[in-house]
PDB file of C-alpha atoms in Angstrom:
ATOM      1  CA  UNK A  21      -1.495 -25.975  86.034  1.00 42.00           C
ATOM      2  CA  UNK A  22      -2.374 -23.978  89.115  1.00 61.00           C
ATOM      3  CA  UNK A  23       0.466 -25.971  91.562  1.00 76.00           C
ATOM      4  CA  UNK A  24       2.661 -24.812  88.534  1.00 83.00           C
ATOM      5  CA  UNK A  25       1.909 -21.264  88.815  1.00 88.00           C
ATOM      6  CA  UNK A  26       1.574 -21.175  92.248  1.00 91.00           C
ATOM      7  CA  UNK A  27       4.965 -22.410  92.583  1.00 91.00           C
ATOM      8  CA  UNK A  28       6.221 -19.989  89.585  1.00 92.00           C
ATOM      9  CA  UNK A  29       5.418 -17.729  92.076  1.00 93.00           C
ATOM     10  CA  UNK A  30       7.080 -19.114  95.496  1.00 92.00           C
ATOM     11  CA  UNK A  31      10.373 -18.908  93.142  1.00 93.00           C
ATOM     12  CA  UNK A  32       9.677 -15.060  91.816  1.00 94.00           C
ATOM     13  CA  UNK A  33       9.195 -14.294  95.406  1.00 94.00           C
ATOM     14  CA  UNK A  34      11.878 -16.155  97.201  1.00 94.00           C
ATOM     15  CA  UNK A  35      14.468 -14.659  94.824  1.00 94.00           C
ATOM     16  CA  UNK A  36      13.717 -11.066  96.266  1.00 94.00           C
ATOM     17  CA  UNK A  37      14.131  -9.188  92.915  1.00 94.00           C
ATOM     18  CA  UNK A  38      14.013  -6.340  95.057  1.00 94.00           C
ATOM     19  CA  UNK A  39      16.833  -7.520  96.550  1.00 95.00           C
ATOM     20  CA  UNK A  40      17.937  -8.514  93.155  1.00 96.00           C
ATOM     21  CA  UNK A  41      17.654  -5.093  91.765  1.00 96.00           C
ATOM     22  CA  UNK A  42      20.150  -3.465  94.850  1.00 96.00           C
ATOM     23  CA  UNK A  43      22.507  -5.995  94.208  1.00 97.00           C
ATOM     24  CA  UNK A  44      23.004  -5.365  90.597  1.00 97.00           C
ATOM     25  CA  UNK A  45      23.007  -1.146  92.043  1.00 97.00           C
ATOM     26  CA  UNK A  46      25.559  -1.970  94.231  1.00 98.00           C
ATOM     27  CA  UNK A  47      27.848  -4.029  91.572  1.00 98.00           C
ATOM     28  CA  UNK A  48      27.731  -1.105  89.359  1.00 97.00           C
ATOM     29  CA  UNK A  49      28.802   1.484  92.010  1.00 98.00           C
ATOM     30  CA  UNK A  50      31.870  -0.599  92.542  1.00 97.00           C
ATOM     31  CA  UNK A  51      32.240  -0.683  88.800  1.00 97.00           C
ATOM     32  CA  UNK A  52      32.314   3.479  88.748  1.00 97.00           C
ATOM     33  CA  UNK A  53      34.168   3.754  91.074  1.00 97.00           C
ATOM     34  CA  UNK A  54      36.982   2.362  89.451  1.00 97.00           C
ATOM     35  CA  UNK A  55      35.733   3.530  86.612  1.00 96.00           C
ATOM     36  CA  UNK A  56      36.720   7.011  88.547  1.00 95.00           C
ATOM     37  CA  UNK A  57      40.247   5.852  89.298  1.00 94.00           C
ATOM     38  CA  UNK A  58      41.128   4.987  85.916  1.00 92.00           C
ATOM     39  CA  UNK A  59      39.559   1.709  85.222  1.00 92.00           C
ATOM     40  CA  UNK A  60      38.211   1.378  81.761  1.00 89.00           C
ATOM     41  CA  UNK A  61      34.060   1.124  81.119  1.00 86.00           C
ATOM     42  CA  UNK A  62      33.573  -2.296  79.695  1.00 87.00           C
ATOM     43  CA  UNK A  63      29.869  -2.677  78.416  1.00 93.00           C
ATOM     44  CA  UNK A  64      30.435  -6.184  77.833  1.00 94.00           C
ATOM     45  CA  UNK A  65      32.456  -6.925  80.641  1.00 95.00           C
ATOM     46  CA  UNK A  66      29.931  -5.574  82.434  1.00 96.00           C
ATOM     47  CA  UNK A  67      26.884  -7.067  81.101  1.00 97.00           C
ATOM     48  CA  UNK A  68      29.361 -10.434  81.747  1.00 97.00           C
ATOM     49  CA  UNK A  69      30.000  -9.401  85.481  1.00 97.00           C
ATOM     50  CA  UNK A  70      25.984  -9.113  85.739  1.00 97.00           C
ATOM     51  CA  UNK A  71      25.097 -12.407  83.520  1.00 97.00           C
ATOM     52  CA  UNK A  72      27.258 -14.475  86.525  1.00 97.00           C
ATOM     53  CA  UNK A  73      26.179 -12.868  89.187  1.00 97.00           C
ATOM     54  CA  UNK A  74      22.612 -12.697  89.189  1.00 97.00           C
ATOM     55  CA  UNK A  75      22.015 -16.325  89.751  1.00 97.00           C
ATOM     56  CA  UNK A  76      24.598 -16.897  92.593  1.00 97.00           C
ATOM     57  CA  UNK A  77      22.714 -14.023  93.971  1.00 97.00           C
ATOM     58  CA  UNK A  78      19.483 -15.656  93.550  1.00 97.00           C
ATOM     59  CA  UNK A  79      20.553 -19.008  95.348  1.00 97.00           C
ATOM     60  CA  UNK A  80      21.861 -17.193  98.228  1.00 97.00           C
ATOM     61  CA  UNK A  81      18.368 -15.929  98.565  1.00 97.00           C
ATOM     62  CA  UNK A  82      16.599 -19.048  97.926  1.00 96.00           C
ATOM     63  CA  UNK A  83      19.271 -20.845 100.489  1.00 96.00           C
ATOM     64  CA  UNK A  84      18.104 -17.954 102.976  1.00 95.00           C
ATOM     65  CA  UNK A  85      14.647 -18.084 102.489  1.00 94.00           C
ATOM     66  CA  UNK A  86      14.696 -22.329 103.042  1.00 94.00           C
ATOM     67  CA  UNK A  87      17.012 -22.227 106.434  1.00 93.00           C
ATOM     68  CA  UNK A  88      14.675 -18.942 108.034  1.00 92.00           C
ATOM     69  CA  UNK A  89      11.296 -21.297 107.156  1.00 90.00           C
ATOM     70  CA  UNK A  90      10.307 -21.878 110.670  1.00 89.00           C
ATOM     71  CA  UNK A  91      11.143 -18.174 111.963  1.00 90.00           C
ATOM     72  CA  UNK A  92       9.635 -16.921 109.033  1.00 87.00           C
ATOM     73  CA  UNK A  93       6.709 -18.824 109.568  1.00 86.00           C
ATOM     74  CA  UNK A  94       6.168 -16.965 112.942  1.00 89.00           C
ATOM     75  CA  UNK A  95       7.476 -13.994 112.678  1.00 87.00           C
ATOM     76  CA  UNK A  96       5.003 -10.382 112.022  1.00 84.00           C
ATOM     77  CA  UNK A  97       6.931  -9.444 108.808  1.00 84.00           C
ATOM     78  CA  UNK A  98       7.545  -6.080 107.427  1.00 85.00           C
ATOM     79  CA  UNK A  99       8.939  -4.962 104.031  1.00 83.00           C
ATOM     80  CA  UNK A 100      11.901  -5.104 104.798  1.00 82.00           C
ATOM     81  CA  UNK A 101      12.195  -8.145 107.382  1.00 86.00           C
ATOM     82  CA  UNK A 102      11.129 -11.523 108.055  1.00 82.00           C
ATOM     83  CA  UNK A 103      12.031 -13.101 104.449  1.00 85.00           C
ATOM     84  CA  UNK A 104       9.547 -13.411 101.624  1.00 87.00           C
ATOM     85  CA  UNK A 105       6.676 -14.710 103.164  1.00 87.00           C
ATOM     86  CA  UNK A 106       5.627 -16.664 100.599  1.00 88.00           C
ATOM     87  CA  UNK A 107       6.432 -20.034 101.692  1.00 89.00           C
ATOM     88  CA  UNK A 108       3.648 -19.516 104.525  1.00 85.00           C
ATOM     89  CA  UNK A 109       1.542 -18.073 102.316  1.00 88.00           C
ATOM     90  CA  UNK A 110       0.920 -21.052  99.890  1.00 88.00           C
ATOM     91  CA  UNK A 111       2.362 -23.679 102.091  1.00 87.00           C
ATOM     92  CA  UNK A 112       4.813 -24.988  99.450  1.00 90.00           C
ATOM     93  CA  UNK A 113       7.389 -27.146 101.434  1.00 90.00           C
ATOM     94  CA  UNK A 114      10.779 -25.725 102.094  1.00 90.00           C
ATOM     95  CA  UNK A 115      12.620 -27.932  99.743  1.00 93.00           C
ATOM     96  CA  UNK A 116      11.433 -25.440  96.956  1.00 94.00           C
ATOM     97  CA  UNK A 117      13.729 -23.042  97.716  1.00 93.00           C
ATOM     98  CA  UNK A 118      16.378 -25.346  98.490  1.00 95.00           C
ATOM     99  CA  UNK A 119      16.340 -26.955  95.081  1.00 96.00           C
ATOM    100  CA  UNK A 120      16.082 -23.467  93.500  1.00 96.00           C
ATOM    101  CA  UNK A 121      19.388 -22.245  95.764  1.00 97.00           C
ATOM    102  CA  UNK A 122      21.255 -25.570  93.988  1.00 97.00           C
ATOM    103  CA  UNK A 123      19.865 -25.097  90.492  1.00 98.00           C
ATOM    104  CA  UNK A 124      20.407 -21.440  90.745  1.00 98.00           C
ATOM    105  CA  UNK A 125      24.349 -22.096  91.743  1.00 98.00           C
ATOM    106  CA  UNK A 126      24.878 -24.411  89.202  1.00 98.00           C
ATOM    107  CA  UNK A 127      23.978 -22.370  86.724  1.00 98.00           C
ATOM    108  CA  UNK A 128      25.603 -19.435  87.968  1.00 97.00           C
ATOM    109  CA  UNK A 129      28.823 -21.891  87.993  1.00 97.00           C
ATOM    110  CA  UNK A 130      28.629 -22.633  84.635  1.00 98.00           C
ATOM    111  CA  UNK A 131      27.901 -19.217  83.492  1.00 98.00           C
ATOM    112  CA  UNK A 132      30.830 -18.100  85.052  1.00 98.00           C
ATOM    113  CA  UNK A 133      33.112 -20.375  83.274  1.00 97.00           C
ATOM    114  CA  UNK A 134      31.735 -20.079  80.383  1.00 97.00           C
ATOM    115  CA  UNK A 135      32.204 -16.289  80.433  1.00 97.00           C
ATOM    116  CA  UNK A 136      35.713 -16.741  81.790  1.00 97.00           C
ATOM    117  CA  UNK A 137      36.480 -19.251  79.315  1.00 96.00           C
ATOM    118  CA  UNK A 138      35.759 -16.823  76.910  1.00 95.00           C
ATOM    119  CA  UNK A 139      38.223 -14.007  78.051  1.00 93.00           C
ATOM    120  CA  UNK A 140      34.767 -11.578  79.377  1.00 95.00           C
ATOM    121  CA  UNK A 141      34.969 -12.143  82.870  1.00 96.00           C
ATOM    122  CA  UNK A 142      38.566 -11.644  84.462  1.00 95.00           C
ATOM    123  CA  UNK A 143      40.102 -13.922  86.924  1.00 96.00           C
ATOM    124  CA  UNK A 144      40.312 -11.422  90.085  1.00 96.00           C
ATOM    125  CA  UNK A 145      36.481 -11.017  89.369  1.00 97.00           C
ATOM    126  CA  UNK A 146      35.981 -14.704  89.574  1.00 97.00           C
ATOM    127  CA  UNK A 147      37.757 -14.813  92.834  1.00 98.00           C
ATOM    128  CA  UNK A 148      35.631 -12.069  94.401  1.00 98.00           C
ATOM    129  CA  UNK A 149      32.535 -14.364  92.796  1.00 98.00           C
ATOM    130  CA  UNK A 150      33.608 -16.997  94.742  1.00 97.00           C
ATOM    131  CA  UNK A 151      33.929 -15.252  97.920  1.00 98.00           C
ATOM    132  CA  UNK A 152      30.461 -14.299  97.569  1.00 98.00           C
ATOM    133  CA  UNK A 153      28.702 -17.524  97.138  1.00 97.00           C
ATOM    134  CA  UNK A 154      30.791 -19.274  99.781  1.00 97.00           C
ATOM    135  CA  UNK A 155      29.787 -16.743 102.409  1.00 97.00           C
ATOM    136  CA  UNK A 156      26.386 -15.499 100.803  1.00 97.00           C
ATOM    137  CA  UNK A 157      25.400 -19.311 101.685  1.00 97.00           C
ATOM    138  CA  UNK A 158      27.706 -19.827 105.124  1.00 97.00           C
ATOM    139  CA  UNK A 159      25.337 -17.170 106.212  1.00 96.00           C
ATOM    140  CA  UNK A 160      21.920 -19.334 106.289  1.00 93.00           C
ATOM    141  CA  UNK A 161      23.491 -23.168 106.111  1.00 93.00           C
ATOM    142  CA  UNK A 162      26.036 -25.089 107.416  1.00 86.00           C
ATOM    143  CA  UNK A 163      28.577 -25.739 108.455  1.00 93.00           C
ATOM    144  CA  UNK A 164      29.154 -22.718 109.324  1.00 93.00           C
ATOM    145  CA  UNK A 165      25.507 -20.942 109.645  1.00 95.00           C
ATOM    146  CA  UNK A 166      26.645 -17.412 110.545  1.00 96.00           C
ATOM    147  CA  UNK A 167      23.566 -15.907 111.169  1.00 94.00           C
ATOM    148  CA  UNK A 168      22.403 -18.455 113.455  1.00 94.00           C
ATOM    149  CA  UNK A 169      25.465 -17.564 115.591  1.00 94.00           C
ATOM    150  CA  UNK A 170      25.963 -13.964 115.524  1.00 94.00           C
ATOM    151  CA  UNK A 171      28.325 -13.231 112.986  1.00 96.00           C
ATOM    152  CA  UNK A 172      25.653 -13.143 110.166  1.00 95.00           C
ATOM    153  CA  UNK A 173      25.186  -8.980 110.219  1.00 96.00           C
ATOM    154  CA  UNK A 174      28.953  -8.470 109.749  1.00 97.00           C
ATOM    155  CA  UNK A 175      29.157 -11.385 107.112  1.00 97.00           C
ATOM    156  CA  UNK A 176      25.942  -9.637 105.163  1.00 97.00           C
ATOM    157  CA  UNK A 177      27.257  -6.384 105.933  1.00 97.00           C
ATOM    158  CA  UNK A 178      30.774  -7.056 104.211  1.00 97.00           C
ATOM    159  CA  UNK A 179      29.441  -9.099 101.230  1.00 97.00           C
ATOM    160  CA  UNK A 180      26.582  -6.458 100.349  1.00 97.00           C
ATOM    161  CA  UNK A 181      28.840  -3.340 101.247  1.00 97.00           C
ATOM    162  CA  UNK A 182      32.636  -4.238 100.501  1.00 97.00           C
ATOM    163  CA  UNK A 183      32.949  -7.515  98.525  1.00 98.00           C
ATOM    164  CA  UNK A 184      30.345  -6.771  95.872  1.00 98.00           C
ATOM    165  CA  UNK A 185      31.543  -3.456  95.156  1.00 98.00           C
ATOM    166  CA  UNK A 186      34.588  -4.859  94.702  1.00 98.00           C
ATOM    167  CA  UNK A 187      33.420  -7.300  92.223  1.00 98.00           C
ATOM    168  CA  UNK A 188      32.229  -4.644  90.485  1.00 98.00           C
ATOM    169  CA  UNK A 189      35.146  -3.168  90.561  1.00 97.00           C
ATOM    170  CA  UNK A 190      37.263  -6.079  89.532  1.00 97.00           C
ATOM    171  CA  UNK A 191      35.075  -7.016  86.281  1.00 97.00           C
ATOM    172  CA  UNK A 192      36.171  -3.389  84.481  1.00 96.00           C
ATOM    173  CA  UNK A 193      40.210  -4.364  86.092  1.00 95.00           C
ATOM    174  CA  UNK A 194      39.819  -1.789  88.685  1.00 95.00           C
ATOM    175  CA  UNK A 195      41.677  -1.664  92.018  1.00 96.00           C
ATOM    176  CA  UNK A 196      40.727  -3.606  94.481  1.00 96.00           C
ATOM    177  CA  UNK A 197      42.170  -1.543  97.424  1.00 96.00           C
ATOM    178  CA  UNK A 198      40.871   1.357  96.122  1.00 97.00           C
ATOM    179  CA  UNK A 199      37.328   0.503  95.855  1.00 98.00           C
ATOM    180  CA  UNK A 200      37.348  -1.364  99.005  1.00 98.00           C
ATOM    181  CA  UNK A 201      38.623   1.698 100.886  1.00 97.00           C
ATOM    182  CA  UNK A 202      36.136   3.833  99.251  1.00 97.00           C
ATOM    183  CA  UNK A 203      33.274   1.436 100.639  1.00 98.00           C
ATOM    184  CA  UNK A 204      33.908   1.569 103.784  1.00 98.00           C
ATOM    185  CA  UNK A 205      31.225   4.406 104.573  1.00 97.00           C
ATOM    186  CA  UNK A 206      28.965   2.094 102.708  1.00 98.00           C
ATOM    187  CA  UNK A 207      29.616  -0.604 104.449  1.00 98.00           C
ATOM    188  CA  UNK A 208      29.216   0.800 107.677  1.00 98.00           C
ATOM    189  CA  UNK A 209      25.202   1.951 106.795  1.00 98.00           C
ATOM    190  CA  UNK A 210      25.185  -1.395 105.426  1.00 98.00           C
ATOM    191  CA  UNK A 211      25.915  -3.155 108.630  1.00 98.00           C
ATOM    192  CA  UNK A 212      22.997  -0.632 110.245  1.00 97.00           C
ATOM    193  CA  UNK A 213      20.420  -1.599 108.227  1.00 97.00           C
ATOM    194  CA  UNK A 214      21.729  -5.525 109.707  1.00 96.00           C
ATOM    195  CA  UNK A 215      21.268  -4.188 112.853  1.00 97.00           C
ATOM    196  CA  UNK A 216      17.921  -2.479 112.311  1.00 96.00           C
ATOM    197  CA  UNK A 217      16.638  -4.964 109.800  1.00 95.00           C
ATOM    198  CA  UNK A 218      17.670  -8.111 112.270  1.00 95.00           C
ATOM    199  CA  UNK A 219      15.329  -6.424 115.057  1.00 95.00           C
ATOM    200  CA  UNK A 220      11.619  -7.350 113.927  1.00 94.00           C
ATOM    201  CA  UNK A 221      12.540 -10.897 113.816  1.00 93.00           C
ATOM    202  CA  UNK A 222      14.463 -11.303 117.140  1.00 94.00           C
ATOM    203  CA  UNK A 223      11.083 -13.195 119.400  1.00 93.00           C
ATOM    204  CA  UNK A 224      10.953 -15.467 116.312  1.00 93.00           C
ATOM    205  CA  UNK A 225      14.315 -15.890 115.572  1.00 93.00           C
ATOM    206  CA  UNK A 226      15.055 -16.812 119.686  1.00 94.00           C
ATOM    207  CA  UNK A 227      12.502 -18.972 119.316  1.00 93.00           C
ATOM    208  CA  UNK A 228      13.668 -20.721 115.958  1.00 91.00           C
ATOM    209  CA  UNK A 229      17.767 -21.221 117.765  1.00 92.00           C
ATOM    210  CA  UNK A 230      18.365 -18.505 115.544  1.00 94.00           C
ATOM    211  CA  UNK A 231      21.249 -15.952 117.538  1.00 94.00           C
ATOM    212  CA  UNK A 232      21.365 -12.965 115.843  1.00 95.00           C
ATOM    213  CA  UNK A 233      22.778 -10.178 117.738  1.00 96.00           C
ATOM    214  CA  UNK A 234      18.824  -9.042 118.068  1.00 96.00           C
ATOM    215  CA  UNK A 235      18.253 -11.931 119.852  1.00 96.00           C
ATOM    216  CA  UNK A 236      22.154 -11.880 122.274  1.00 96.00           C
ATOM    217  CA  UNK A 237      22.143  -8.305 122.823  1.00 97.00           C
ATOM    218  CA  UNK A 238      20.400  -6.391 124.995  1.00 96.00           C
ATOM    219  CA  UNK A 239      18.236  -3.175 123.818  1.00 96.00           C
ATOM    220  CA  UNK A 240      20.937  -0.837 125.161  1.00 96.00           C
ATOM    221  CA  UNK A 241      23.760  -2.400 123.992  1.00 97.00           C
ATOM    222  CA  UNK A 242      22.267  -2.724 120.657  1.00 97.00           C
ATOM    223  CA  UNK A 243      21.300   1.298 120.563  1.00 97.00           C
ATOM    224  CA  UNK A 244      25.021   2.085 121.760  1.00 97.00           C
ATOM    225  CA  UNK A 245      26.271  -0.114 119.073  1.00 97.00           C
ATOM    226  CA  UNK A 246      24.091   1.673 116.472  1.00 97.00           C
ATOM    227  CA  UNK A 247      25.455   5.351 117.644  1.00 97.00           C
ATOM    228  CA  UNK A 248      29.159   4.550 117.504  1.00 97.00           C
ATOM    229  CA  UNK A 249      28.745   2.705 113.967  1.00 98.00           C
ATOM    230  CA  UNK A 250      27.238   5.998 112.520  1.00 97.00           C
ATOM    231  CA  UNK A 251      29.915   8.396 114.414  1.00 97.00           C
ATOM    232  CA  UNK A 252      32.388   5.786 112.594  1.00 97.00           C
ATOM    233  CA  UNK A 253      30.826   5.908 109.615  1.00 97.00           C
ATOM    234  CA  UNK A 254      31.421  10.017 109.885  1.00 96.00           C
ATOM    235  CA  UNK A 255      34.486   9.934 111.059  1.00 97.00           C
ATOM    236  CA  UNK A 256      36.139   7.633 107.831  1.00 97.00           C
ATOM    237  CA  UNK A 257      33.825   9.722 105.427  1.00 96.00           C
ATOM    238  CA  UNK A 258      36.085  12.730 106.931  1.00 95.00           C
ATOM    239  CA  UNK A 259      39.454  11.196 106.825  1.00 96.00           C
ATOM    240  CA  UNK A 260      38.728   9.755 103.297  1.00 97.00           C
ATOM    241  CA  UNK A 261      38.299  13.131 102.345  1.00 95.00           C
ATOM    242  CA  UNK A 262      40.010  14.484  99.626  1.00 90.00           C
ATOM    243  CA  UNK A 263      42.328  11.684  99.564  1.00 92.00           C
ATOM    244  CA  UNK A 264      40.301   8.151  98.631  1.00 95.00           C
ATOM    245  CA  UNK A 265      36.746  10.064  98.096  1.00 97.00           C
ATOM    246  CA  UNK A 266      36.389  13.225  96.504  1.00 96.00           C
ATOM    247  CA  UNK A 267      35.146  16.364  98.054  1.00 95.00           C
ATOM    248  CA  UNK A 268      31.540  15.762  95.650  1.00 96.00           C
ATOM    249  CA  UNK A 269      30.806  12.228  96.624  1.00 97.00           C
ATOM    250  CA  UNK A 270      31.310  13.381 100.622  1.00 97.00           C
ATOM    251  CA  UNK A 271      28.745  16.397 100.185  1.00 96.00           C
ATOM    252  CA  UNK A 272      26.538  14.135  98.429  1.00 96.00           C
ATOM    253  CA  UNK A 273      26.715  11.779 101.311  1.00 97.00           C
ATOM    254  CA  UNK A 274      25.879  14.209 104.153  1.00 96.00           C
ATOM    255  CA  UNK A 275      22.161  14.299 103.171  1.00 95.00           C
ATOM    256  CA  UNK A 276      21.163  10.599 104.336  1.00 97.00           C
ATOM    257  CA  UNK A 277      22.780  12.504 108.199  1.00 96.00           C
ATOM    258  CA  UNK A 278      19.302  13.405 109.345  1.00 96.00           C
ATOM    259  CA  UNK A 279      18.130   9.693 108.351  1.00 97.00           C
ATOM    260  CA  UNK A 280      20.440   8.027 110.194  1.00 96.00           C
ATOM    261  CA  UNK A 281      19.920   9.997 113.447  1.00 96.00           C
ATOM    262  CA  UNK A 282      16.068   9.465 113.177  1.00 96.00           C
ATOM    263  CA  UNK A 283      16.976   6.073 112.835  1.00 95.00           C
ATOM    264  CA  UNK A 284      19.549   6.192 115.898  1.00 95.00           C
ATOM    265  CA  UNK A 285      16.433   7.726 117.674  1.00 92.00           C
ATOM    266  CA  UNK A 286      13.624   4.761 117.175  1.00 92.00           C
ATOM    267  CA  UNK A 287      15.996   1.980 116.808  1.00 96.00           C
ATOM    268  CA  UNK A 288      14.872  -0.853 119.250  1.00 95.00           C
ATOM    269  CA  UNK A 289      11.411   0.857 119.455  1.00 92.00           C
ATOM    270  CA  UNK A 290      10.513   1.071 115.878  1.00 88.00           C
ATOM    271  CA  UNK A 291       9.280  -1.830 114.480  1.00 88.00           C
ATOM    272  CA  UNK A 292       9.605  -1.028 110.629  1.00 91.00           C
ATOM    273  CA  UNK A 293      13.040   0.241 110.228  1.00 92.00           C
ATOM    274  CA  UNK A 294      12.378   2.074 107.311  1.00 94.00           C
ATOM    275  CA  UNK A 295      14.758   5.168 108.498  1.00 95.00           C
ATOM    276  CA  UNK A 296      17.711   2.814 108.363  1.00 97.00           C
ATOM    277  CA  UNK A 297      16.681   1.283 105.062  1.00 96.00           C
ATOM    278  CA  UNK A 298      16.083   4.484 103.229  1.00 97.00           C
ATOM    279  CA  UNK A 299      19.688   5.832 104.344  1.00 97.00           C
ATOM    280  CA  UNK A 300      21.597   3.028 103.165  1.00 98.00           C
ATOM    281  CA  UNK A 301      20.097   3.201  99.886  1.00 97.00           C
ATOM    282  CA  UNK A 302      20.446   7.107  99.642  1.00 97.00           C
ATOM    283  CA  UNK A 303      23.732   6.288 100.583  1.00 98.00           C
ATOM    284  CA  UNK A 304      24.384   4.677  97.708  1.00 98.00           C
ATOM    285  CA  UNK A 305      22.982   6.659  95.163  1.00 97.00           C
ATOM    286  CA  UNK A 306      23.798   9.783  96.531  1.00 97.00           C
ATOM    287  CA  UNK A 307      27.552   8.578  96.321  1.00 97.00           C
ATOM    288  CA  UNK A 308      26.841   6.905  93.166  1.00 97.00           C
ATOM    289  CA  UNK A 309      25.749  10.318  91.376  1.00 97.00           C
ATOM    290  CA  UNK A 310      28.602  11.990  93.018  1.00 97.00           C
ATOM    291  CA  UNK A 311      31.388   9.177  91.141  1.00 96.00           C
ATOM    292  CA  UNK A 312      29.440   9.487  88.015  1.00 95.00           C
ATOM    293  CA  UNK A 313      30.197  13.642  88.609  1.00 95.00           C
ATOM    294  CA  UNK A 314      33.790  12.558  89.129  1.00 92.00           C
ATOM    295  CA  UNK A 315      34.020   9.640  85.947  1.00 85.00           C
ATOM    296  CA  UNK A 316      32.323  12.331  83.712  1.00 77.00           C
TER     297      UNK A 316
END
């Protein structure tokens, strides 16, 4: 009974329900923001739209956690960095995970067309699905195995901060373009906390084969990189403006500023990037409160 519990527990843990929780965050601020624009609130569409994506979610996390096992293994974790840790903790082999990651996609599979088949989940949000478990699991395996080759921060970055809002927005028949476009700040604090995030791990991920930028990139480069992705991210919240984000959701977004530039600041020296972390997710709820504002 203990091995059961024990491994209960690897699988609670390896999911990241943390993780888990943001996810479903994010796939609801796509869904009001077309919501915003004229797409109609769907509770069950909604609740459908969650129901099939939890457990693709789940086995991209469970894939992650059994391709990082011997960087993870080696690496000095922090919350927000170097996987789950549970795996080294118990000593569970990594095939745990991995047969979690395949029962967890199968099921999400035939969730998905069982709610499609029964006229809850709409094709364009399928799609988008689909999208997201191909490259949710080309980031950590093969053949493609983007982290391992220095594309995995922009492939997290766009799943997590453009393609899952999107989702969301395509499960309540939003538009697509829209919500993508009104992302794109998102997106961009998104692909920080990759940068920041990928940093504690970079002596065990160089010595795993893993190339993440971390691990390519010099210091410098890195901290250069950092400064023109948040005068970018500025920059489109400005000329989005008015026109794709209203005036509300742009004030509400200025307050994760100061966060970003203390993050800008320690980045490379810091070893918990907490700064980064806390801005993307102010990000999003500040701009989530500020489409609610609009949508009420």
């Amino acid at each position: 009974m203990a091995r059961y519990r024990t491994v209960a527990w690897v699988l609670f843990k390896t999911s990241r329900p943390s993780q888990l929780l943001l996810i479903l965050a994010v796939y609801l601020f796509g869904a009001k923001i077309a919501v915003a624009d004229g797409a109609t609130t769907s509770t069950t569409a909604l609740v459908a739209g969650a129901v099939a994506i939890f457990p693709i979610a789940a086995s991209v996390h469970y894939a992650n956690e059994y391709a990082d096992y011997e960087t993870d293994a080696i690496t000095d974790r922090t919350p927000f960095s170097g996987g789950s840790g549970a795996l080294a903790r118990t000593g569970l082999p990594r095939t745990v995970p991995l047969k979690a990651a395949i029962g967890s996609l199968a099921l999400g599979t035939v969730l998905t067309a069982v709610l499609t088949t029964a006229g809850v989940l709409p094709l364009s949000a399928v799609a988008v699905l689909t999208v997201i478990a191909v490259f949710g699991w080309q980031y950590s395996v093969g053949p493609l195995k983007l982290a391992w080759r220095g594309w995995g921060e922009l492939d997290n970055a766009a799943l997590g901060g453009l393609v899952l809002p999107v989702y969301g927005g395509a499960v309540v028949g939003g538009d697509a373009g829209f919500v993508a476009l009104a992302s794109i700040p998102f997106f961009l604090v998104v692909l920080l906390n990759l940068f920041a995030t990928q940093w504690p791990d970079r002596k065990a991920d160089a010595k795993a084969g893993k190339r993440t930028l971390a691990v390519q990139w010099p210091a410098s480069l890195l901290r250069r990189c950092y400064v023109a992705i948040v005068i970018l991210a500025g920059f489109v919240l400005l000329v989005l403006s008015g026109t794709v984000l209203p005036r509300i959701v742009v004030l509400a977004s200025l307050a994760v500023a100061p966060l970003l530039v203390w993050g800008a600041y320690g980045y490379t020296k810091r070893h918990v990037p907490w700064p980064t972390v806390s801005a993307m997710v102010g990000l999003l709820l500040a701009q989530m409160a500020g489409w609610c504002w609009v949508a009420a």
